[in-house]
Coordinates of C-alpha atoms and ligand atoms in Angstrom, one line a residue:
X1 CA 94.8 173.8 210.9
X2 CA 98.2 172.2 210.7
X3 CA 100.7 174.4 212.0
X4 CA 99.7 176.1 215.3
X5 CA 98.0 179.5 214.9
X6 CA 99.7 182.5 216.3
X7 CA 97.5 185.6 217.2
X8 CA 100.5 188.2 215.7
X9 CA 104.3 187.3 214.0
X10 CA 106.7 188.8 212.2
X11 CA 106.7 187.8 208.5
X12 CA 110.9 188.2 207.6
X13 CA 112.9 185.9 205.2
X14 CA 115.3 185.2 202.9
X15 CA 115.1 189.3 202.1
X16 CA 115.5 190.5 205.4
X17 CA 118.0 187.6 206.0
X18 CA 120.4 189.1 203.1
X19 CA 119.8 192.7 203.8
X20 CA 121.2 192.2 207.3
X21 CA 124.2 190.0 206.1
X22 CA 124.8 193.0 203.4
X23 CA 125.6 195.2 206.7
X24 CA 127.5 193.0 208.1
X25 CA 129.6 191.6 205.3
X26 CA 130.2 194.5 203.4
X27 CA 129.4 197.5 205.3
X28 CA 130.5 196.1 208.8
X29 CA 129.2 199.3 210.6
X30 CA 126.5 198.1 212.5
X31 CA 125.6 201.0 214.6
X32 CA 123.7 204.1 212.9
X33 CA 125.0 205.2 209.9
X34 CA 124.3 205.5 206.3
X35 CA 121.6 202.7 206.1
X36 CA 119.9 204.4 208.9
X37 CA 120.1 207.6 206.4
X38 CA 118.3 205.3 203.7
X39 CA 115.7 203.8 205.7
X40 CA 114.6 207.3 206.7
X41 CA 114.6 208.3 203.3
X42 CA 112.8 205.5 202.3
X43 CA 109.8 206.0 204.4
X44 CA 109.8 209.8 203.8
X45 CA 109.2 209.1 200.0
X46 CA 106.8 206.2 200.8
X47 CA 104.9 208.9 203.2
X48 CA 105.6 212.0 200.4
X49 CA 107.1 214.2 202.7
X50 CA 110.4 215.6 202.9
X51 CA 113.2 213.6 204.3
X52 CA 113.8 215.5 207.3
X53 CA 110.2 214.8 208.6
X54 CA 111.5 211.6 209.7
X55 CA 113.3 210.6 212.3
X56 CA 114.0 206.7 213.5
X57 CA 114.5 205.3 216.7
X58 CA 115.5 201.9 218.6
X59 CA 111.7 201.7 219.4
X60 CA 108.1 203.3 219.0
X61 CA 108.0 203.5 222.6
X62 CA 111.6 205.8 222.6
X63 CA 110.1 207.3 219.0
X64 CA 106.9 208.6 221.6
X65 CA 109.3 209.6 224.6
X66 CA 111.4 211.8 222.1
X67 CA 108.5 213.3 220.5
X68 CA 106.9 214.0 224.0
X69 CA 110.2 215.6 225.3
X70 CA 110.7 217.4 222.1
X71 CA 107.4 219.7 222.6
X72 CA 105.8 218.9 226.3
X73 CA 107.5 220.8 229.3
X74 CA 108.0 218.8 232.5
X75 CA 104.8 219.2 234.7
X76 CA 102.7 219.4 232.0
X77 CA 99.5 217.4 231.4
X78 CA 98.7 215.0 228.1
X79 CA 95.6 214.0 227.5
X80 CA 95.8 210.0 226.4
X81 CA 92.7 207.4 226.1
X82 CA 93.5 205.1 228.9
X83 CA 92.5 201.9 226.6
X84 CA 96.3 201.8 225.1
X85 CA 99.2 200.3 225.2
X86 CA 100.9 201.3 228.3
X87 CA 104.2 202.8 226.1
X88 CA 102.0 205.9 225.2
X89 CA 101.5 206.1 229.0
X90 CA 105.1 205.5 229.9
X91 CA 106.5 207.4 227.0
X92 CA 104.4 210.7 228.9
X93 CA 105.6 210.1 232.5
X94 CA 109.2 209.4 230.7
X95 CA 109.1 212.6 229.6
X96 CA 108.3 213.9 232.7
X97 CA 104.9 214.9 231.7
X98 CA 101.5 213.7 233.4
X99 CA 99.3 211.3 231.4
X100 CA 96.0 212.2 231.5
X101 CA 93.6 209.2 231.3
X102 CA 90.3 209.8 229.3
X103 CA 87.3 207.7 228.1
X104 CA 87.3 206.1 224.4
X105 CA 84.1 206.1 221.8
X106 CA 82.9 202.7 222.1
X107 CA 82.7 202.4 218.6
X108 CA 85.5 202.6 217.5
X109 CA 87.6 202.7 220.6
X110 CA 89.2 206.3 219.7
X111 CA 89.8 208.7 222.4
X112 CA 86.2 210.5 223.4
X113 CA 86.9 214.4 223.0
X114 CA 83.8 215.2 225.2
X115 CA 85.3 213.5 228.0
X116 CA 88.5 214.9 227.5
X117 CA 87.1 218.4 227.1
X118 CA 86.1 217.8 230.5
X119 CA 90.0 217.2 231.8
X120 CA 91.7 220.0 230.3
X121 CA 93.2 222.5 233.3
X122 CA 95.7 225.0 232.8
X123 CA 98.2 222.6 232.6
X124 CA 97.0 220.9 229.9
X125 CA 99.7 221.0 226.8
X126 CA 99.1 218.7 224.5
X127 CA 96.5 215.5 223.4
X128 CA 97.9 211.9 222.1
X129 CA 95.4 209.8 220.0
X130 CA 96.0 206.2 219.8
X131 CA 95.0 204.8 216.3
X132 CA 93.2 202.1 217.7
X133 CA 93.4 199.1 215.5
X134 CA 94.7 201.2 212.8
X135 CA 91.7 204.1 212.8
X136 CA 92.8 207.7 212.9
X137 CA 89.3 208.0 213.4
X138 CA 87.3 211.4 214.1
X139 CA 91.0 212.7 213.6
X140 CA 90.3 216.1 211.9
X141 CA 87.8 216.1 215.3
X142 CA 90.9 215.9 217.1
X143 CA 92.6 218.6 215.6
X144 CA 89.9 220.7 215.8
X145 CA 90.0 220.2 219.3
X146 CA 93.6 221.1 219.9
X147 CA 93.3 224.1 217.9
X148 CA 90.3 225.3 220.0
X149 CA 92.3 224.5 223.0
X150 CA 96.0 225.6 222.0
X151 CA 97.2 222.1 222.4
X152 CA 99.8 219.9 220.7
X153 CA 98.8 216.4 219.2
X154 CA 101.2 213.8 219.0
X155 CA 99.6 210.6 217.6
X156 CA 100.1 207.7 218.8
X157 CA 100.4 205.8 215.4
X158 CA 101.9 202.9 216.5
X159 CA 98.8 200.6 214.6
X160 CA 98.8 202.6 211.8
X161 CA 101.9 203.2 209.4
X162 CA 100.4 203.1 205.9
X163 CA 97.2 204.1 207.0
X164 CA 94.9 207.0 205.4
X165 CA 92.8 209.2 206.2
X166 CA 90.5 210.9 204.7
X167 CA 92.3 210.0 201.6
X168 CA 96.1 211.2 203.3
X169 CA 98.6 208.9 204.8
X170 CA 98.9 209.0 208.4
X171 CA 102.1 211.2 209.5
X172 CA 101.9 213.5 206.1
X173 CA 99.6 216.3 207.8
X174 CA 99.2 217.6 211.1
X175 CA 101.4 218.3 213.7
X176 CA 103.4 215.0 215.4
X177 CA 103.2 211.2 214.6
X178 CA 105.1 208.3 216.5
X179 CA 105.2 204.8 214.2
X180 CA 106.4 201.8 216.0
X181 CA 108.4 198.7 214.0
X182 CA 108.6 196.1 216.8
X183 CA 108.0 192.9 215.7
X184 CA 104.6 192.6 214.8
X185 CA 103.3 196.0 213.5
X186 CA 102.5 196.7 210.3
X187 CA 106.3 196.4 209.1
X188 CA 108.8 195.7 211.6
X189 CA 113.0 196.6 211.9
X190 CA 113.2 194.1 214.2
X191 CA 112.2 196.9 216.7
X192 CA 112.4 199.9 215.9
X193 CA 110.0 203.2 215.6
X194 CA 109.7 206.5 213.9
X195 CA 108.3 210.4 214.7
X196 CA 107.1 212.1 211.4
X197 CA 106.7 215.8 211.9
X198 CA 107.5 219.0 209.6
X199 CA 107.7 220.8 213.0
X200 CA 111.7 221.0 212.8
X201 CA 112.3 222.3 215.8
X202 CA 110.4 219.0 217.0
X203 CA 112.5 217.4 214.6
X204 CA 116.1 218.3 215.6
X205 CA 115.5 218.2 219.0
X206 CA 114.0 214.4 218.5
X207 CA 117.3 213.8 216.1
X208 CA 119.5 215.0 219.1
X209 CA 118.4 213.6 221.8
X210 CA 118.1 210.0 220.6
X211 CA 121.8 210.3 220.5
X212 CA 122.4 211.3 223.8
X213 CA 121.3 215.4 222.7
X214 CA 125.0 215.6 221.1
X215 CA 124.1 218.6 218.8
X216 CA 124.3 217.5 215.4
X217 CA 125.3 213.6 216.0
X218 CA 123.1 212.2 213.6
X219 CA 124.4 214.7 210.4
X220 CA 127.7 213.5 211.5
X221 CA 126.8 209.9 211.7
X222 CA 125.2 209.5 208.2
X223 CA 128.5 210.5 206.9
X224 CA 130.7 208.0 208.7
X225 CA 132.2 210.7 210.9
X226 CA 131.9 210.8 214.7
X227 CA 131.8 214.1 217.0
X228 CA 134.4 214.3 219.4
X229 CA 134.0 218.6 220.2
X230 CA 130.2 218.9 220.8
X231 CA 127.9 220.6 223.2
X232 CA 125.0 219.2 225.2
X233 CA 122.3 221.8 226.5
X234 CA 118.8 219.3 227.0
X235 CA 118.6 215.2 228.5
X236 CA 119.3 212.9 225.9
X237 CA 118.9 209.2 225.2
X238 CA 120.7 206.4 223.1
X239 CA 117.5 206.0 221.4
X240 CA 118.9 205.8 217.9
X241 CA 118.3 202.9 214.9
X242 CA 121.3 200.3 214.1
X243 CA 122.1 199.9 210.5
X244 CA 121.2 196.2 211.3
X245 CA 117.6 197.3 212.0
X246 CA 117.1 199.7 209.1
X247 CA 118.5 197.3 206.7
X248 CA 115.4 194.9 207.8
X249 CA 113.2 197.8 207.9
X250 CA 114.0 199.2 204.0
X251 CA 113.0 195.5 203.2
X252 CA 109.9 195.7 205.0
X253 CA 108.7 198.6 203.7
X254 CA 109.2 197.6 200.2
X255 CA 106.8 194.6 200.8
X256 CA 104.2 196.2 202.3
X257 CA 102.2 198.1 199.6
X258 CA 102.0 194.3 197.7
X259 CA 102.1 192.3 200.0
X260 CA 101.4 193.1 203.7
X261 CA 98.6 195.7 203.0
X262 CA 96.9 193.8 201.0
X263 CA 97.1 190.4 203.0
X264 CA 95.7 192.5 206.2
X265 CA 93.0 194.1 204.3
X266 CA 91.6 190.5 202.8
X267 CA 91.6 188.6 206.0
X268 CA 89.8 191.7 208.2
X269 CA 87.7 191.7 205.1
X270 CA 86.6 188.3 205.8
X271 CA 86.4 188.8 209.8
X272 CA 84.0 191.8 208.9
X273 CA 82.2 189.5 206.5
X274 CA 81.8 186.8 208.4
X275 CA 80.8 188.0 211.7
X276 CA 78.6 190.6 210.5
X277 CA 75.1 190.6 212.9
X278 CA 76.4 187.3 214.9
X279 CA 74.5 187.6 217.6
X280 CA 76.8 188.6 221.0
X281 CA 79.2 190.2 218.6
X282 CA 79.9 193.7 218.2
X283 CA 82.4 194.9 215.2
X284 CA 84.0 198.3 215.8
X285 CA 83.3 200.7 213.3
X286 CA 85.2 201.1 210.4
X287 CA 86.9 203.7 207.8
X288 CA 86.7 203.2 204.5
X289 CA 88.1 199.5 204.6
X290 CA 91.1 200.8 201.7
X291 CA 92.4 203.6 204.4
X292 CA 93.3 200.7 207.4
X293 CA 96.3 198.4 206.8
X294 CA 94.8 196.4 210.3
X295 CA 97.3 195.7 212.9
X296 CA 95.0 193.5 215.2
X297 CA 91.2 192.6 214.8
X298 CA 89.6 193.1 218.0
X299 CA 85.4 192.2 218.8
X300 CA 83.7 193.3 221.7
X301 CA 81.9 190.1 222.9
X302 CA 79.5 190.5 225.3
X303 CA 80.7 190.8 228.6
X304 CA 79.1 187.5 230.8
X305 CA 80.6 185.1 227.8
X306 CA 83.8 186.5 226.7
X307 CA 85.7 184.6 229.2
X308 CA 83.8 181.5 227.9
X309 CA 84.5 182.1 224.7
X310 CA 87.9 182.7 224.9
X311 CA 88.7 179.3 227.0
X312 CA 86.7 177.9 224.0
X313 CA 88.9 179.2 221.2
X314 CA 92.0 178.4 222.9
X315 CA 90.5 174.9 223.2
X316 CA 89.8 174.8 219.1
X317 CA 93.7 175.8 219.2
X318 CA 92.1 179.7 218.4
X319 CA 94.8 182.1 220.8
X320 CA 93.3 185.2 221.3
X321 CA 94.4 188.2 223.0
X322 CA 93.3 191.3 224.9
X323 CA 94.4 195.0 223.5
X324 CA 94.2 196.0 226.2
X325 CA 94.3 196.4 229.8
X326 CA 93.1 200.4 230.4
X327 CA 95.9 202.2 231.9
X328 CA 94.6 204.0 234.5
X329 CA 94.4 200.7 236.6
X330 CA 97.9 200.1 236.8
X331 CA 99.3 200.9 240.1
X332 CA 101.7 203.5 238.0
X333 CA 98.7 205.2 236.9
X334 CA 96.9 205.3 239.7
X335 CA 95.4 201.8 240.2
X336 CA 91.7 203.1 239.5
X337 CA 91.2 205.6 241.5
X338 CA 89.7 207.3 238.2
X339 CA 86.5 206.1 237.3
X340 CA 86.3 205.3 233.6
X341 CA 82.8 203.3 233.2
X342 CA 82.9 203.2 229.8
X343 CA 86.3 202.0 229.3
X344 CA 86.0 199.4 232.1
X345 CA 82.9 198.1 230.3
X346 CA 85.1 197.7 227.6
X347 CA 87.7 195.6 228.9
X348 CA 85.6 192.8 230.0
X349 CA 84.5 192.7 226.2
X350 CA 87.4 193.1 224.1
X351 CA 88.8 190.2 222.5
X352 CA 91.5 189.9 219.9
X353 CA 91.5 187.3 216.7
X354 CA 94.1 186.1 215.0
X355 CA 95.5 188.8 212.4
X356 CA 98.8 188.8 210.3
X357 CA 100.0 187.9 206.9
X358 CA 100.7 184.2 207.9
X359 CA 97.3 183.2 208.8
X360 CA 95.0 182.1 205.5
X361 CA 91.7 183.4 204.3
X362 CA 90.5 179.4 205.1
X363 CA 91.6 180.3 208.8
X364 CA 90.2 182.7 209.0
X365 CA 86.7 181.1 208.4
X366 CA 87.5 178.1 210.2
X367 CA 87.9 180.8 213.4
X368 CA 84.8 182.3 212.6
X369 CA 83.1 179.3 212.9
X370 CA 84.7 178.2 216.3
X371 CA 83.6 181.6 217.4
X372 CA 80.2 181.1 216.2
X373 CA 80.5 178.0 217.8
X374 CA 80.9 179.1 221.2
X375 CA 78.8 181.5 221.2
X376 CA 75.8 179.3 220.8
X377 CA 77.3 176.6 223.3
Ligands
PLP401 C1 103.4 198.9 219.8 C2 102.8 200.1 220.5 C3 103.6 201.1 221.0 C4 105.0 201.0 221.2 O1 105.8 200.6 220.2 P1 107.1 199.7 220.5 O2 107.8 199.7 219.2 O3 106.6 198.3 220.9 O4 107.9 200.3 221.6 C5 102.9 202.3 221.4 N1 101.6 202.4 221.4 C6 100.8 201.4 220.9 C7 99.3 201.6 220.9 C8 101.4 200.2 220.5 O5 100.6 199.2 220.0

């Protein structure tokens, strides 16, 4: 392999490059305005849904906060898979909501309704599924679930823009959705994130309070105008998109169906393919592989080698990551004093593989065989 590999990068150029000097030379507005406006209205007809379903922000993190505060009161509980990222946990406590942490389905690393039937309480408002390396699986289970239980769901699509399921693009049913752009998800606005929900009281109040909860600010904004009489009644953030960003983003998104989506697909293709009943190796289950644009590719190895095998990767110059530490033992988030065996089991196998649009289908064998490799060692 001649150039180093990178587990995850952002794949921008000469496109992106001139979209951004567009703003800045001809438009000079670099804060939100109207190219904000067209990035929104670019992913609302990529998604089919109305433009007013979508709403940007700085980051998917702020994108999860707003939707959070938009329909969660303070006090309330959220029930969250504690194998996540920790923004869906911070953007609950942000809110001033209480994160919940629940048990995942080993399989596919989805949150486990059965254990989270077990946490709901009167306080329980609403549930956040994380689309674990792209999978909205068992997601009409989900909803089900909320229904049953009078609960919100605000997914935590963060992995997953461009993803389908059951056919349906992630974001264009149900109730909330949070997409993240940072820097190495599926498309990227340099950061950047999104909430997609026909809910428009959700909506407005999402639209509002990125911009400080100045009623109306963003209506204003995409016209080049600025409010100066204006009245506040809810806590706001400055959580809106720069024209800067959306200018990369509208870019992005334009390359994805041809390019990214496909490039992601092929090379989990060939993970899938090629480590297929190694022994020591477990492969998450699966959707149909033509609904997942992958974000990562993450094996469960089993647990008494995957620190072996790691060390030996990163010595065949293989970096691999971990996605991710669970939650609930962060000091935060109460440093383990919930017990979540099946979720702990699972940290000590997890280990992430190179995955972006960068790294080659030959690559992608060659780190196959370094994983076979180790494995036998
Ligand atoms: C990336 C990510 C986020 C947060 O998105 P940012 O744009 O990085 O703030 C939230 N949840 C998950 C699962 C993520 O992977």
């Amino acid at each position: 392999m001649s150039t180093p590999l990178r587990l995850s990068r952002s794949i921008v150029g000469q496109a992106e490059a001139e979209a951004v000097s567009r703003v800045i030379i001809e438009d000079g507005y670099l804060g939100m305005g109207s190219e904000v406006k067209r990035f929104e209205e670019d992913i609302a007809a990529f998604l089919g849904v109305p433009a007013n379903h979508v709403i940007t922000a700085n980051t998917g993190t702020a994108a999860l906060h707003l939707a959070v505060q938009a329909a969660v009161e303070p006090g309330r509980e959220v029930l969250v898979q504690s194998l996540t990222f920790v923004a869906s946990f911070q953007a609950i406590s942000a809110a001033g909501a209480v994160p919940v942490a629940c048990e995942v389905r080993p399989e596919t690393c989805t949150i486990d309704l059965d254990d989270a039937a077990r946490r709901l309480t009167d306080k329980t408002a609403a549930i956040m599924p994380v689309h674990y390396a792209s999978n909205p699986a068992y997601l009409d289970d989900v909803y089900a679930f909320a229904q049953r239980h009078g609960l919100r769901v605000i997914e935590d699509a963060a992995h997953a823009f461009g993803c389908r399921h059951d056919g349906r693009l992630v974001g264009t049913f149900g109730d909330i959705a949070c997409f993240s752009f940072d820097g190495i998800k599926n498309i990227t606005s340099g950061e950047g994130g999104c909430i997609v929900t026909a809910d428009q009281t959700v909506a407005q109040r999402c639209r509002d309070a990125r911009l400080l909860s100045v009623e109306n600010d963003t209506e204003k904004r995409f016209t080049g105008q600025r409010s100066w009489d204006f009245d506040v009644t809810r806590q706001g953030w400055r959580y809106h998109m720069s024209n800067l960003m959306a200018a990369i983003g509208r870019v992005q998104l334009s390359r994805l169906p041809g390019e990214f989506g496909p490039a992601r697909k092929a090379l989990a293709a060939i993970y899938r393919e090629e480590l297929a009943g190694v022994p020591g190796v477990t492969l998450f289950a699966t959707r149909p592989e033509d609904d997942i644009i992958p974000h990562i590719f993450v094996v469960r190895i089993d647990a008494a080698r995957r620190d072996a095998v790691k060390e030996a990767l990163a010595a065949a110059g293989v970096p691999t990551g971990m996605h991710y530490k669970p939650a609930h033992l962060l000091s935060f988030y109460g440093g383990g004093r919930t017990c979540l065996p099946v979720t702990e089991a699972l940290y000590h196998e997890i280990v992430t593989l190179p995955l972006h649009p960068g790294v080659t289908a030959e690559e992608v064998r060659v780190i196959c065989a370094e994983l076979r490799k180790a494995l036998a060692a």
